[in-house]
GROMACS .gro file of C-alpha atoms in nm:
model
  445
    1UNK     CA    1  -0.018   0.001   0.032
    2UNK     CA    2   0.289   0.244   0.089
    3UNK     CA    3   0.486   0.129  -0.198
    4UNK     CA    4   0.311   0.243  -0.490
    5UNK     CA    5   0.255   0.617  -0.353
    6UNK     CA    6   0.643   0.615  -0.268
    7UNK     CA    7   0.748   0.502  -0.610
    8UNK     CA    8   0.522   0.762  -0.731
    9UNK     CA    9   0.684   1.043  -0.568
   10UNK     CA   10   1.017   0.924  -0.658
   11UNK     CA   11   0.898   0.958  -1.063
   12UNK     CA   12   0.768   1.239  -1.001
   13UNK     CA   13   1.085   1.390  -0.842
   14UNK     CA   14   1.286   1.224  -1.107
   15UNK     CA   15   1.092   1.417  -1.379
   16UNK     CA   16   1.116   1.748  -1.176
   17UNK     CA   17   1.479   1.758  -1.171
   18UNK     CA   18   1.477   1.680  -1.527
   19UNK     CA   19   1.269   1.923  -1.657
   20UNK     CA   20   1.403   2.164  -1.434
   21UNK     CA   21   1.778   2.077  -1.559
   22UNK     CA   22   1.640   2.091  -1.939
   23UNK     CA   23   1.387   2.419  -1.872
   24UNK     CA   24   1.597   2.682  -1.717
   25UNK     CA   25   1.906   2.688  -1.936
   26UNK     CA   26   1.637   2.705  -2.237
   27UNK     CA   27   1.497   2.972  -2.072
   28UNK     CA   28   1.794   3.173  -2.022
   29UNK     CA   29   1.889   3.109  -2.415
   30UNK     CA   30   1.525   3.219  -2.526
   31UNK     CA   31   1.572   3.570  -2.393
   32UNK     CA   32   1.883   3.581  -2.468
   33UNK     CA   33   1.797   3.606  -2.878
   34UNK     CA   34   1.561   3.904  -2.862
   35UNK     CA   35   1.854   4.093  -2.613
   36UNK     CA   36   2.064   4.115  -2.975
   37UNK     CA   37   1.802   4.313  -3.102
   38UNK     CA   38   1.789   4.523  -2.820
   39UNK     CA   39   2.124   4.564  -2.779
   40UNK     CA   40   2.117   4.715  -3.152
   41UNK     CA   41   1.839   4.935  -3.102
   42UNK     CA   42   2.012   5.078  -2.815
   43UNK     CA   43   2.355   5.119  -3.005
   44UNK     CA   44   2.137   5.238  -3.324
   45UNK     CA   45   1.899   5.498  -3.145
   46UNK     CA   46   2.167   5.731  -3.051
   47UNK     CA   47   2.256   5.760  -3.449
   48UNK     CA   48   1.925   5.932  -3.534
   49UNK     CA   49   1.544   5.889  -3.541
   50UNK     CA   50   1.562   5.807  -3.915
   51UNK     CA   51   1.838   5.526  -3.862
   52UNK     CA   52   1.643   5.407  -3.541
   53UNK     CA   53   1.329   5.337  -3.777
   54UNK     CA   54   1.540   5.194  -4.043
   55UNK     CA   55   1.635   4.945  -3.799
   56UNK     CA   56   1.313   4.854  -3.672
   57UNK     CA   57   1.153   4.745  -4.026
   58UNK     CA   58   1.480   4.561  -4.098
   59UNK     CA   59   1.518   4.351  -3.779
   60UNK     CA   60   1.124   4.301  -3.809
   61UNK     CA   61   1.240   4.129  -4.157
   62UNK     CA   62   1.501   3.945  -4.046
   63UNK     CA   63   1.287   3.801  -3.715
   64UNK     CA   64   1.005   3.690  -3.947
   65UNK     CA   65   1.255   3.505  -4.224
   66UNK     CA   66   1.471   3.320  -3.916
   67UNK     CA   67   1.094   3.259  -3.708
   68UNK     CA   68   0.996   3.083  -3.996
   69UNK     CA   69   1.242   2.827  -4.012
   70UNK     CA   70   1.246   2.740  -3.648
   71UNK     CA   71   1.160   2.382  -3.744
   72UNK     CA   72   1.500   2.348  -3.783
   73UNK     CA   73   1.529   2.344  -3.401
   74UNK     CA   74   1.196   2.184  -3.333
   75UNK     CA   75   1.254   1.907  -3.570
   76UNK     CA   76   1.616   1.856  -3.516
   77UNK     CA   77   1.544   1.823  -3.104
   78UNK     CA   78   1.229   1.520  -3.181
   79UNK     CA   79   1.465   1.318  -3.444
   80UNK     CA   80   1.776   1.343  -3.255
   81UNK     CA   81   1.640   1.310  -2.886
   82UNK     CA   82   1.455   0.942  -3.040
   83UNK     CA   83   1.786   0.839  -3.159
   84UNK     CA   84   1.950   0.931  -2.810
   85UNK     CA   85   1.678   0.699  -2.622
   86UNK     CA   86   1.735   0.411  -2.887
   87UNK     CA   87   2.111   0.429  -2.772
   88UNK     CA   88   2.252   0.516  -3.112
   89UNK     CA   89   2.430   0.810  -3.064
   90UNK     CA   90   2.615   0.772  -3.422
   91UNK     CA   91   2.311   0.805  -3.575
   92UNK     CA   92   2.132   1.078  -3.361
   93UNK     CA   93   2.443   1.301  -3.468
   94UNK     CA   94   2.400   1.190  -3.818
   95UNK     CA   95   2.039   1.325  -3.793
   96UNK     CA   96   2.188   1.673  -3.641
   97UNK     CA   97   2.441   1.732  -3.970
   98UNK     CA   98   2.172   1.628  -4.196
   99UNK     CA   99   1.966   1.940  -4.013
  100UNK     CA  100   2.284   2.174  -4.024
  101UNK     CA  101   2.326   2.110  -4.387
  102UNK     CA  102   1.951   2.161  -4.436
  103UNK     CA  103   2.017   2.519  -4.293
  104UNK     CA  104   2.264   2.590  -4.491
  105UNK     CA  105   2.080   2.532  -4.785
  106UNK     CA  106   1.795   2.726  -4.692
  107UNK     CA  107   2.016   2.997  -4.555
  108UNK     CA  108   2.155   3.027  -4.866
  109UNK     CA  109   1.842   2.992  -5.054
  110UNK     CA  110   1.698   3.351  -4.830
  111UNK     CA  111   2.001   3.515  -4.940
  112UNK     CA  112   1.968   3.488  -5.285
  113UNK     CA  113   1.605   3.650  -5.247
  114UNK     CA  114   1.673   3.896  -5.028
  115UNK     CA  115   1.963   4.078  -5.147
  116UNK     CA  116   1.816   4.172  -5.443
  117UNK     CA  117   1.481   4.248  -5.326
  118UNK     CA  118   1.590   4.417  -5.030
  119UNK     CA  119   1.458   4.736  -5.133
  120UNK     CA  120   1.077   4.628  -5.225
  121UNK     CA  121   1.098   4.409  -4.884
  122UNK     CA  122   1.129   4.794  -4.671
  123UNK     CA  123   0.910   4.968  -4.909
  124UNK     CA  124   0.648   4.682  -4.828
  125UNK     CA  125   0.672   4.718  -4.545
  126UNK     CA  126   0.620   5.091  -4.484
  127UNK     CA  127   0.924   5.208  -4.429
  128UNK     CA  128   0.952   5.613  -4.444
  129UNK     CA  129   1.189   5.787  -4.707
  130UNK     CA  130   1.418   5.855  -4.451
  131UNK     CA  131   1.451   5.536  -4.276
  132UNK     CA  132   1.445   5.340  -4.615
  133UNK     CA  133   1.791   5.382  -4.711
  134UNK     CA  134   1.927   5.269  -4.346
  135UNK     CA  135   1.717   4.979  -4.368
  136UNK     CA  136   1.809   4.879  -4.655
  137UNK     CA  137   2.121   4.872  -4.614
  138UNK     CA  138   2.102   4.674  -4.236
  139UNK     CA  139   1.865   4.444  -4.444
  140UNK     CA  140   2.111   4.349  -4.679
  141UNK     CA  141   2.433   4.322  -4.497
  142UNK     CA  142   2.253   4.132  -4.190
  143UNK     CA  143   2.106   3.902  -4.476
  144UNK     CA  144   2.427   3.735  -4.541
  145UNK     CA  145   2.470   3.601  -4.126
  146UNK     CA  146   2.079   3.463  -4.203
  147UNK     CA  147   2.228   3.076  -4.271
  148UNK     CA  148   2.496   3.089  -3.944
  149UNK     CA  149   2.134   3.208  -3.787
  150UNK     CA  150   1.967   2.869  -3.937
  151UNK     CA  151   2.268   2.699  -3.841
  152UNK     CA  152   2.250   2.804  -3.467
  153UNK     CA  153   1.887   2.708  -3.511
  154UNK     CA  154   1.991   2.364  -3.582
  155UNK     CA  155   2.280   2.317  -3.389
  156UNK     CA  156   2.076   2.397  -3.104
  157UNK     CA  157   1.800   2.144  -3.181
  158UNK     CA  158   2.083   1.892  -3.210
  159UNK     CA  159   2.223   1.985  -2.846
  160UNK     CA  160   1.830   2.004  -2.702
  161UNK     CA  161   1.794   1.636  -2.857
  162UNK     CA  162   2.123   1.522  -2.662
  163UNK     CA  163   2.000   1.618  -2.329
  164UNK     CA  164   2.181   1.960  -2.326
  165UNK     CA  165   2.028   2.293  -2.277
  166UNK     CA  166   2.344   2.425  -2.127
  167UNK     CA  167   2.574   2.506  -2.399
  168UNK     CA  168   2.314   2.640  -2.604
  169UNK     CA  169   2.298   2.865  -2.275
  170UNK     CA  170   2.656   2.995  -2.274
  171UNK     CA  171   2.654   3.025  -2.677
  172UNK     CA  172   2.376   3.255  -2.669
  173UNK     CA  173   2.554   3.468  -2.369
  174UNK     CA  174   2.869   3.490  -2.511
  175UNK     CA  175   2.711   3.617  -2.874
  176UNK     CA  176   2.496   3.862  -2.678
  177UNK     CA  177   2.835   4.001  -2.515
  178UNK     CA  178   3.042   3.993  -2.853
  179UNK     CA  179   2.748   4.146  -3.057
  180UNK     CA  180   2.738   4.431  -2.825
  181UNK     CA  181   3.062   4.478  -2.811
  182UNK     CA  182   3.149   4.493  -3.200
  183UNK     CA  183   2.826   4.685  -3.287
  184UNK     CA  184   2.939   4.938  -3.058
  185UNK     CA  185   3.291   4.957  -3.172
  186UNK     CA  186   3.205   4.914  -3.539
  187UNK     CA  187   2.940   5.175  -3.524
  188UNK     CA  188   3.130   5.485  -3.307
  189UNK     CA  189   3.503   5.327  -3.346
  190UNK     CA  190   3.481   5.266  -3.713
  191UNK     CA  191   3.229   5.494  -3.775
  192UNK     CA  192   3.038   5.279  -3.958
  193UNK     CA  193   2.698   5.397  -3.870
  194UNK     CA  194   2.379   5.141  -3.931
  195UNK     CA  195   2.609   4.903  -4.165
  196UNK     CA  196   2.880   4.884  -3.853
  197UNK     CA  197   2.550   4.740  -3.633
  198UNK     CA  198   2.462   4.537  -3.887
  199UNK     CA  199   2.823   4.370  -3.943
  200UNK     CA  200   2.840   4.355  -3.585
  201UNK     CA  201   2.550   4.108  -3.581
  202UNK     CA  202   2.668   3.899  -3.814
  203UNK     CA  203   2.981   3.870  -3.707
  204UNK     CA  204   2.873   3.722  -3.380
  205UNK     CA  205   2.593   3.519  -3.538
  206UNK     CA  206   2.876   3.373  -3.769
  207UNK     CA  207   3.086   3.341  -3.444
  208UNK     CA  208   2.807   3.159  -3.242
  209UNK     CA  209   2.730   2.913  -3.561
  210UNK     CA  210   3.089   2.837  -3.566
  211UNK     CA  211   3.114   2.771  -3.170
  212UNK     CA  212   2.835   2.474  -3.230
  213UNK     CA  213   3.012   2.315  -3.540
  214UNK     CA  214   3.278   2.281  -3.314
  215UNK     CA  215   3.052   2.104  -3.064
  216UNK     CA  216   2.879   1.879  -3.323
  217UNK     CA  217   3.161   1.803  -3.497
  218UNK     CA  218   3.390   1.686  -3.182
  219UNK     CA  219   3.090   1.468  -3.100
  220UNK     CA  220   3.059   1.327  -3.443
  221UNK     CA  221   3.408   1.210  -3.507
  222UNK     CA  222   3.381   1.099  -3.102
  223UNK     CA  223   3.100   0.858  -3.191
  224UNK     CA  224   3.224   0.833  -3.575
  225UNK     CA  225   2.932   0.974  -3.743
  226UNK     CA  226   2.994   1.127  -4.124
  227UNK     CA  227   3.013   1.505  -4.150
  228UNK     CA  228   2.904   1.520  -4.531
  229UNK     CA  229   2.567   1.598  -4.665
  230UNK     CA  230   2.321   1.302  -4.744
  231UNK     CA  231   2.080   1.370  -4.986
  232UNK     CA  232   1.830   1.180  -4.836
  233UNK     CA  233   1.898   1.266  -4.453
  234UNK     CA  234   1.837   1.625  -4.560
  235UNK     CA  235   1.535   1.553  -4.766
  236UNK     CA  236   1.395   1.371  -4.471
  237UNK     CA  237   1.452   1.628  -4.223
  238UNK     CA  238   1.269   1.883  -4.498
  239UNK     CA  239   0.996   1.682  -4.474
  240UNK     CA  240   0.962   1.659  -4.144
  241UNK     CA  241   1.028   2.025  -4.095
  242UNK     CA  242   0.718   2.108  -4.335
  243UNK     CA  243   0.424   2.036  -4.105
  244UNK     CA  244   0.594   2.233  -3.868
  245UNK     CA  245   0.604   2.543  -4.105
  246UNK     CA  246   0.284   2.519  -4.149
  247UNK     CA  247   0.212   2.539  -3.797
  248UNK     CA  248   0.430   2.830  -3.751
  249UNK     CA  249   0.309   3.041  -4.024
  250UNK     CA  250  -0.031   3.028  -3.903
  251UNK     CA  251   0.058   3.114  -3.563
  252UNK     CA  252   0.221   3.381  -3.716
  253UNK     CA  253  -0.085   3.504  -3.936
  254UNK     CA  254  -0.312   3.481  -3.600
  255UNK     CA  255  -0.059   3.741  -3.422
  256UNK     CA  256  -0.075   3.965  -3.761
  257UNK     CA  257  -0.438   3.935  -3.746
  258UNK     CA  258  -0.458   4.001  -3.422
  259UNK     CA  259  -0.246   4.335  -3.442
  260UNK     CA  260  -0.400   4.451  -3.799
  261UNK     CA  261  -0.743   4.436  -3.552
  262UNK     CA  262  -0.571   4.621  -3.300
  263UNK     CA  263  -0.451   4.910  -3.535
  264UNK     CA  264  -0.853   4.973  -3.677
  265UNK     CA  265  -0.946   5.014  -3.281
  266UNK     CA  266  -0.755   5.332  -3.281
  267UNK     CA  267  -0.453   5.480  -3.206
  268UNK     CA  268  -0.461   5.396  -2.776
  269UNK     CA  269  -0.564   5.034  -2.860
  270UNK     CA  270  -0.278   4.960  -3.075
  271UNK     CA  271  -0.015   5.111  -2.854
  272UNK     CA  272  -0.133   4.897  -2.549
  273UNK     CA  273  -0.192   4.568  -2.797
  274UNK     CA  274   0.209   4.647  -2.883
  275UNK     CA  275   0.276   4.622  -2.499
  276UNK     CA  276   0.066   4.377  -2.396
  277UNK     CA  277   0.196   4.147  -2.677
  278UNK     CA  278   0.581   4.222  -2.583
  279UNK     CA  279   0.452   4.119  -2.208
  280UNK     CA  280   0.302   3.788  -2.364
  281UNK     CA  281   0.608   3.723  -2.551
  282UNK     CA  282   0.793   3.732  -2.263
  283UNK     CA  283   0.529   3.497  -2.077
  284UNK     CA  284   0.575   3.269  -2.374
  285UNK     CA  285   0.962   3.242  -2.328
  286UNK     CA  286   0.886   3.088  -2.000
  287UNK     CA  287   0.604   2.853  -2.047
  288UNK     CA  288   0.843   2.790  -2.392
  289UNK     CA  289   1.140   2.680  -2.180
  290UNK     CA  290   0.850   2.396  -2.023
  291UNK     CA  291   0.800   2.295  -2.421
  292UNK     CA  292   1.203   2.257  -2.515
  293UNK     CA  293   1.243   2.031  -2.243
  294UNK     CA  294   0.942   1.833  -2.337
  295UNK     CA  295   1.040   1.776  -2.651
  296UNK     CA  296   1.376   1.635  -2.569
  297UNK     CA  297   1.234   1.402  -2.311
  298UNK     CA  298   0.943   1.271  -2.469
  299UNK     CA  299   1.148   1.207  -2.794
  300UNK     CA  300   1.385   0.983  -2.571
  301UNK     CA  301   1.148   0.834  -2.381
  302UNK     CA  302   0.975   0.695  -2.723
  303UNK     CA  303   1.332   0.618  -2.894
  304UNK     CA  304   1.363   0.393  -2.574
  305UNK     CA  305   1.057   0.230  -2.623
  306UNK     CA  306   0.898   0.330  -2.312
  307UNK     CA  307   0.568   0.479  -2.376
  308UNK     CA  308   0.430   0.467  -1.966
  309UNK     CA  309   0.755   0.654  -1.889
  310UNK     CA  310   0.627   0.920  -2.187
  311UNK     CA  311   0.300   0.936  -2.074
  312UNK     CA  312   0.428   0.981  -1.698
  313UNK     CA  313   0.662   1.253  -1.820
  314UNK     CA  314   0.384   1.446  -2.025
  315UNK     CA  315   0.146   1.438  -1.731
  316UNK     CA  316   0.444   1.579  -1.479
  317UNK     CA  317   0.468   1.852  -1.762
  318UNK     CA  318   0.098   1.980  -1.766
  319UNK     CA  319   0.129   1.989  -1.396
  320UNK     CA  320   0.430   2.204  -1.439
  321UNK     CA  321   0.230   2.386  -1.716
  322UNK     CA  322  -0.035   2.502  -1.504
  323UNK     CA  323   0.157   2.577  -1.187
  324UNK     CA  324   0.387   2.813  -1.380
  325UNK     CA  325   0.078   2.983  -1.539
  326UNK     CA  326  -0.107   3.052  -1.271
  327UNK     CA  327   0.198   3.187  -1.122
  328UNK     CA  328   0.232   3.424  -1.418
  329UNK     CA  329  -0.112   3.491  -1.430
  330UNK     CA  330  -0.054   3.615  -1.049
  331UNK     CA  331   0.211   3.800  -1.134
  332UNK     CA  332   0.063   4.022  -1.446
  333UNK     CA  333  -0.235   4.138  -1.205
  334UNK     CA  334  -0.006   4.222  -0.935
  335UNK     CA  335   0.246   4.404  -1.155
  336UNK     CA  336   0.010   4.574  -1.384
  337UNK     CA  337   0.062   4.943  -1.192
  338UNK     CA  338   0.428   4.881  -1.202
  339UNK     CA  339   0.465   4.754  -1.533
  340UNK     CA  340   0.243   4.975  -1.762
  341UNK     CA  341   0.442   5.300  -1.683
  342UNK     CA  342   0.749   5.150  -1.783
  343UNK     CA  343   0.603   5.145  -2.174
  344UNK     CA  344   0.400   5.472  -2.158
  345UNK     CA  345   0.276   5.756  -1.953
  346UNK     CA  346  -0.026   5.814  -2.153
  347UNK     CA  347  -0.351   5.737  -1.911
  348UNK     CA  348  -0.544   5.674  -2.220
  349UNK     CA  349  -0.302   5.383  -2.300
  350UNK     CA  350  -0.319   5.248  -1.973
  351UNK     CA  351  -0.642   5.239  -1.875
  352UNK     CA  352  -0.738   5.029  -2.228
  353UNK     CA  353  -0.458   4.802  -2.141
  354UNK     CA  354  -0.564   4.743  -1.781
  355UNK     CA  355  -0.860   4.550  -1.857
  356UNK     CA  356  -0.671   4.352  -2.151
  357UNK     CA  357  -0.428   4.249  -1.883
  358UNK     CA  358  -0.644   4.101  -1.662
  359UNK     CA  359  -0.796   3.873  -1.997
  360UNK     CA  360  -0.397   3.818  -2.011
  361UNK     CA  361  -0.345   3.696  -1.657
  362UNK     CA  362  -0.656   3.422  -1.686
  363UNK     CA  363  -0.548   3.296  -2.006
  364UNK     CA  364  -0.219   3.160  -1.807
  365UNK     CA  365  -0.289   2.844  -1.721
  366UNK     CA  366  -0.445   2.761  -2.065
  367UNK     CA  367  -0.109   2.893  -2.243
  368UNK     CA  368   0.068   2.650  -1.979
  369UNK     CA  369  -0.126   2.358  -2.089
  370UNK     CA  370  -0.096   2.454  -2.417
  371UNK     CA  371   0.302   2.524  -2.437
  372UNK     CA  372   0.376   2.163  -2.286
  373UNK     CA  373   0.141   1.978  -2.496
  374UNK     CA  374   0.281   2.131  -2.781
  375UNK     CA  375   0.637   2.021  -2.699
  376UNK     CA  376   0.520   1.715  -2.594
  377UNK     CA  377   0.377   1.660  -2.971
  378UNK     CA  378   0.675   1.799  -3.132
  379UNK     CA  379   0.858   1.551  -2.964
  380UNK     CA  380   0.661   1.262  -3.069
  381UNK     CA  381   0.760   1.405  -3.396
  382UNK     CA  382   0.367   1.428  -3.475
  383UNK     CA  383   0.410   1.759  -3.702
  384UNK     CA  384   0.127   1.692  -3.923
  385UNK     CA  385  -0.113   1.677  -3.633
  386UNK     CA  386  -0.011   2.007  -3.530
  387UNK     CA  387  -0.062   2.132  -3.817
  388UNK     CA  388  -0.389   2.071  -3.899
  389UNK     CA  389  -0.483   2.157  -3.542
  390UNK     CA  390  -0.315   2.444  -3.596
  391UNK     CA  391  -0.493   2.586  -3.924
  392UNK     CA  392  -0.859   2.458  -3.781
  393UNK     CA  393  -0.714   2.738  -3.489
  394UNK     CA  394  -0.658   2.994  -3.722
  395UNK     CA  395  -0.995   2.898  -3.899
  396UNK     CA  396  -1.198   2.953  -3.579
  397UNK     CA  397  -0.959   3.267  -3.483
  398UNK     CA  398  -1.002   3.494  -3.763
  399UNK     CA  399  -1.370   3.579  -3.808
  400UNK     CA  400  -1.401   3.610  -3.442
  401UNK     CA  401  -1.127   3.850  -3.454
  402UNK     CA  402  -1.229   3.996  -3.721
  403UNK     CA  403  -1.594   4.042  -3.589
  404UNK     CA  404  -1.432   4.270  -3.283
  405UNK     CA  405  -1.416   4.610  -3.446
  406UNK     CA  406  -1.749   4.533  -3.624
  407UNK     CA  407  -1.923   4.438  -3.293
  408UNK     CA  408  -1.808   4.763  -3.171
  409UNK     CA  409  -1.568   4.588  -2.932
  410UNK     CA  410  -1.228   4.675  -2.773
  411UNK     CA  411  -0.919   4.528  -2.685
  412UNK     CA  412  -1.037   4.351  -2.431
  413UNK     CA  413  -1.234   4.174  -2.620
  414UNK     CA  414  -0.946   4.149  -2.905
  415UNK     CA  415  -0.751   3.962  -2.613
  416UNK     CA  416  -1.071   3.751  -2.533
  417UNK     CA  417  -1.037   3.629  -2.905
  418UNK     CA  418  -0.672   3.547  -2.828
  419UNK     CA  419  -0.791   3.339  -2.513
  420UNK     CA  420  -1.068   3.175  -2.757
  421UNK     CA  421  -0.750   3.057  -2.993
  422UNK     CA  422  -0.518   2.944  -2.698
  423UNK     CA  423  -0.815   2.745  -2.554
  424UNK     CA  424  -0.903   2.590  -2.914
  425UNK     CA  425  -0.560   2.497  -2.926
  426UNK     CA  426  -0.544   2.345  -2.588
  427UNK     CA  427  -0.870   2.141  -2.723
  428UNK     CA  428  -0.693   2.009  -3.000
  429UNK     CA  429  -0.389   1.934  -2.850
  430UNK     CA  430  -0.528   1.773  -2.507
  431UNK     CA  431  -0.790   1.586  -2.752
  432UNK     CA  432  -0.435   1.436  -2.933
  433UNK     CA  433  -0.241   1.345  -2.637
  434UNK     CA  434  -0.559   1.162  -2.457
  435UNK     CA  435  -0.577   0.954  -2.760
  436UNK     CA  436  -0.256   0.821  -2.721
  437UNK     CA  437  -0.186   0.806  -3.118
  438UNK     CA  438   0.137   1.049  -3.075
  439UNK     CA  439   0.279   0.738  -2.862
  440UNK     CA  440   0.484   0.600  -3.178
  441UNK     CA  441   0.819   0.380  -3.046
  442UNK     CA  442   1.153   0.344  -3.220
  443UNK     CA  443   1.442   0.533  -3.314
  444UNK     CA  444   1.223   0.707  -3.641
  445UNK     CA  445   0.894   0.779  -3.627
   0.00000   0.00000   0.00000
């Protein structure tokens, strides 16, 4: 009678230690990435308003381009973790190399598109005549670093699959420090202006990619894995990434629609929306760290053929997601009076944001479940289901969001539709995990 509860507590503590060991460094690495843009903005901002505006447009384009290919990290994590669970480290690293080669190919393709179309892309994003030349300069130079950025994504996935989230954290911190130093030196010391900021970011990203490649190559040599490109392996990595690409594009579409609707509500609403969206993104980093742990842990369990372990880990991570979501929600409510003045002194913007922030706070437990289950199914390699589920979510969200201005709803109503979106995601993900169809074991799915 007493042995079963004791054994259950031991299993929970084991899962807790593993989740914390993977999630905490993953959170640090996730937060470090946006700091690149913040550092660039802080340095370029002193050059002038036009330069800062140009940086804003170019950074938005680059962030969009790179975030579309985040599947390089997600798909690689799941595939590598499965092979780790199966005990085949050579195949795990070989799979990771396929992801890295795919990243290089995609990076080259993006450069080929961005370099000649940079002025048109900048114009499409609505840059002013004074900001456009700076945006074009920054975009063209920074595009040269896109292959390195994508290699970082893929190599991060390799290390996560190998159950290592500490190395990406160290590399991200070193990259942030190097980026800041290079930007300051090239912008002001070498007097290169906004071009110096772009070159500083390119050099920092290339340095990060080089460190990752050294780590992966050492692992490959240690376990006898080939470093040569394998057409079949690269094709398999691309095929695994397509559903996750659809999922990511659908999510980006949801965020773009929400911003477009907020813009129609008025200046105070769009300003408040941007503040809330920034907070929502930061909260998402916390929850996404648990999801990353889920990708690595679930992939390993399924690779080892341990469906019971996968179920238990999933259950415990959901409990973590709910608990962290509740804590974040309480923190949002408590910090509202302090948080909003950091971004605006406009009383109308504050009044608009306050009730919407309550909606955001109440939705955090739902977000916790969504992020965790999303990570679990990614770790299981269940990409096609995730793609269809996100397309369904987009189909539900779009008319609901577009009705907000028609029915004279405000920002609070818009964020209620965002909560509806997360609730739909939670339902589709919960139904899938409950069905057990994601529990496909073996070194490959």
